[in-house]
Amino acid sequence: GDSVTQMEGPVTLSEEAFLTINCTYTATGYPSLFWYVQYPGEGLQLLLKATKADDKGSNKGFEATYRKETTSFHLEKGSVQVSDSAVYFCALSETGNQFYFGTGTSLTVIP
Amino acid sequence: DTAVSQTPKYLVTQMGNDKSIKCEQNLGHDTMYWYKQDSKKFLKIMFSYNNKELIINETVPNRFSPKSPDKAHLNLHINSLELGDSAVYFCASSQGQDYGYTFGSGTRLTVV
């Protein structure tokens, strides 16, 4: 069945450091891939997405590239800010009836 | 504002009580969902409805019963609440595989 595996946290970085959060997936067909962000006390917000192989999703300085050959969708940001502290979820969907989420990676950015 | 709204935001109740959480979306999406998020932030799908029809019903105790009076509403009723039901419950909606979810802000349920 479909599944998503993302790196375990928590991750702690200094401001302006480079961020990578790894995400790999298992799917039977051609899924769409997503990154969601959850700030403390809030619901999940869509951060970026990619719907086919080699697509790059980007938003707010974050990027992720849909790599079919490595079944990966790693999240990157060149220079993190304190305001990026949140929990990040990788997710996939093949049908729209269900989205499969990773376990979440908590990021704390310290000044 | 276009959104997914769920009420209440906080719910504190005693074991054995029955409670409901309401969810409404004005985005015109056909599919709505309920997710449970535990204390470790793990998200587990509970139910999925497409145009008022139940699509996904995961292994959830039958004390949990979803109701969708129309495609813009998906309510969650919980009977005989237990301590283990304490969690944050998220409603979400989607217009298809390529579009992702729009989540509500969550209902933090605490059973004492």
Short mmCIF file of C-alpha atoms in Angstrom, two decimals, chain B:
data_model
loop_
_atom_site.label_atom_id
_atom_site.label_comp_id
_atom_site.label_asym_id
_atom_site.label_seq_id
_atom_site.Cartn_x
_atom_site.Cartn_y
_atom_site.Cartn_z
CA ASP B 1 -13.84 34.04 4.17
CA THR B 2 -13.51 30.77 2.27
CA ALA B 3 -12.37 28.13 4.65
CA VAL B 4 -12.93 24.96 6.56
CA SER B 5 -14.38 25.85 9.93
CA GLN B 6 -14.88 23.49 12.81
CA THR B 7 -16.42 24.03 16.21
CA PRO B 8 -15.73 23.97 19.05
CA LYS B 9 -12.01 24.74 19.18
CA TYR B 10 -11.68 23.26 22.66
CA LEU B 11 -13.82 20.60 24.28
CA VAL B 12 -13.32 19.33 27.83
CA THR B 13 -15.70 16.64 28.97
CA GLN B 14 -16.04 13.74 31.36
CA MET B 15 -15.68 10.08 30.53
CA GLY B 16 -18.90 8.50 29.36
CA ASN B 17 -20.36 11.67 27.88
CA ASP B 18 -21.50 12.08 24.28
CA LYS B 19 -20.21 15.01 22.24
CA SER B 20 -20.28 16.34 18.70
CA ILE B 21 -17.82 18.32 16.61
CA LYS B 22 -19.13 20.26 13.63
CA CYS B 23 -17.34 20.99 10.37
CA GLU B 24 -18.34 23.16 7.45
CA GLN B 25 -16.53 24.10 4.25
CA ASN B 26 -17.53 26.80 1.80
CA LEU B 27 -14.92 25.90 -0.81
CA GLY B 28 -17.24 23.80 -2.96
CA HIS B 29 -15.10 20.71 -2.42
CA ASP B 30 -16.67 17.30 -2.94
CA THR B 31 -14.61 15.35 -0.41
CA MET B 32 -14.37 15.87 3.33
CA TYR B 33 -12.37 14.06 5.99
CA TRP B 34 -11.85 13.60 9.68
CA TYR B 35 -8.35 13.03 11.05
CA LYS B 36 -7.17 12.37 14.58
CA GLN B 37 -3.81 13.78 15.68
CA ASP B 38 -2.27 12.25 18.79
CA SER B 39 0.14 13.80 21.25
CA LYS B 40 3.11 12.81 19.07
CA LYS B 41 1.58 14.70 16.10
CA PHE B 42 0.79 11.48 14.24
CA LEU B 43 -2.16 11.96 11.86
CA LYS B 44 -4.59 9.10 11.40
CA ILE B 45 -7.47 9.22 8.95
CA MET B 46 -10.81 8.30 10.44
CA PHE B 47 -13.41 8.94 7.75
CA SER B 48 -13.69 10.26 4.23
CA TYR B 49 -16.91 11.39 2.54
CA ASN B 50 -17.40 12.19 -1.11
CA ASN B 51 -20.60 14.05 -1.92
CA LYS B 52 -22.26 12.85 1.30
CA GLU B 53 -21.25 9.23 0.70
CA LEU B 54 -18.89 7.40 3.03
CA ILE B 55 -15.74 6.46 1.13
CA ILE B 56 -13.28 5.56 3.85
CA ASN B 57 -14.08 4.20 7.27
CA GLU B 58 -10.87 3.23 8.98
CA THR B 59 -10.68 0.97 12.01
CA VAL B 60 -12.30 3.44 14.32
CA PRO B 61 -14.47 2.35 17.29
CA ASN B 62 -18.13 2.44 16.39
CA ARG B 63 -18.58 5.00 19.17
CA PHE B 64 -17.48 7.44 16.48
CA SER B 65 -20.17 8.21 13.93
CA PRO B 66 -19.80 10.73 11.12
CA LYS B 67 -22.79 12.46 9.60
CA SER B 68 -22.86 14.42 6.37
CA PRO B 69 -26.19 16.22 5.84
CA ASP B 70 -24.86 17.80 2.65
CA LYS B 71 -21.53 17.98 0.88
CA ALA B 72 -20.53 21.15 2.75
CA HIS B 73 -20.90 19.62 6.21
CA LEU B 74 -19.30 16.68 7.95
CA ASN B 75 -19.98 16.34 11.65
CA LEU B 76 -18.44 13.87 14.08
CA HIS B 77 -20.41 12.43 16.96
CA ILE B 78 -18.67 10.51 19.71
CA ASN B 79 -20.54 8.34 22.20
CA SER B 80 -19.35 7.17 25.59
CA LEU B 81 -16.13 9.15 25.54
CA GLU B 82 -12.99 7.47 26.88
CA LEU B 83 -9.69 8.88 28.15
CA GLY B 84 -7.94 7.56 25.04
CA ASP B 85 -10.14 9.73 22.82
CA SER B 86 -8.24 12.80 24.01
CA ALA B 87 -6.55 14.24 20.92
CA VAL B 88 -6.85 16.99 18.36
CA TYR B 89 -9.43 16.26 15.67
CA PHE B 90 -9.05 17.90 12.27
CA CYS B 91 -11.63 18.27 9.59
CA ALA B 92 -10.38 18.76 6.02
CA SER B 93 -11.73 19.04 2.50
CA SER B 94 -10.26 18.51 -0.94
CA GLN B 95 -11.18 18.95 -4.58
CA GLY B 96 -8.99 16.13 -5.80
CA GLN B 97 -5.66 14.35 -5.86
CA ASP B 98 -3.66 17.25 -7.26
CA TYR B 99 -4.96 19.93 -4.95
CA GLY B 100 -4.19 18.76 -1.47
CA TYR B 101 -6.26 19.34 1.62
CA THR B 102 -7.60 22.45 3.24
CA PHE B 103 -7.65 21.83 6.98
CA GLY B 104 -9.76 23.28 9.71
CA SER B 105 -7.99 24.70 12.75
CA GLY B 106 -8.71 21.64 14.87
CA THR B 107 -10.72 20.70 17.94
CA ARG B 108 -8.71 19.83 21.02
CA LEU B 109 -10.72 17.21 22.89
CA THR B 110 -9.78 16.46 26.48
CA VAL B 111 -11.57 13.67 28.29
CA VAL B 112 -11.21 13.74 32.07
#
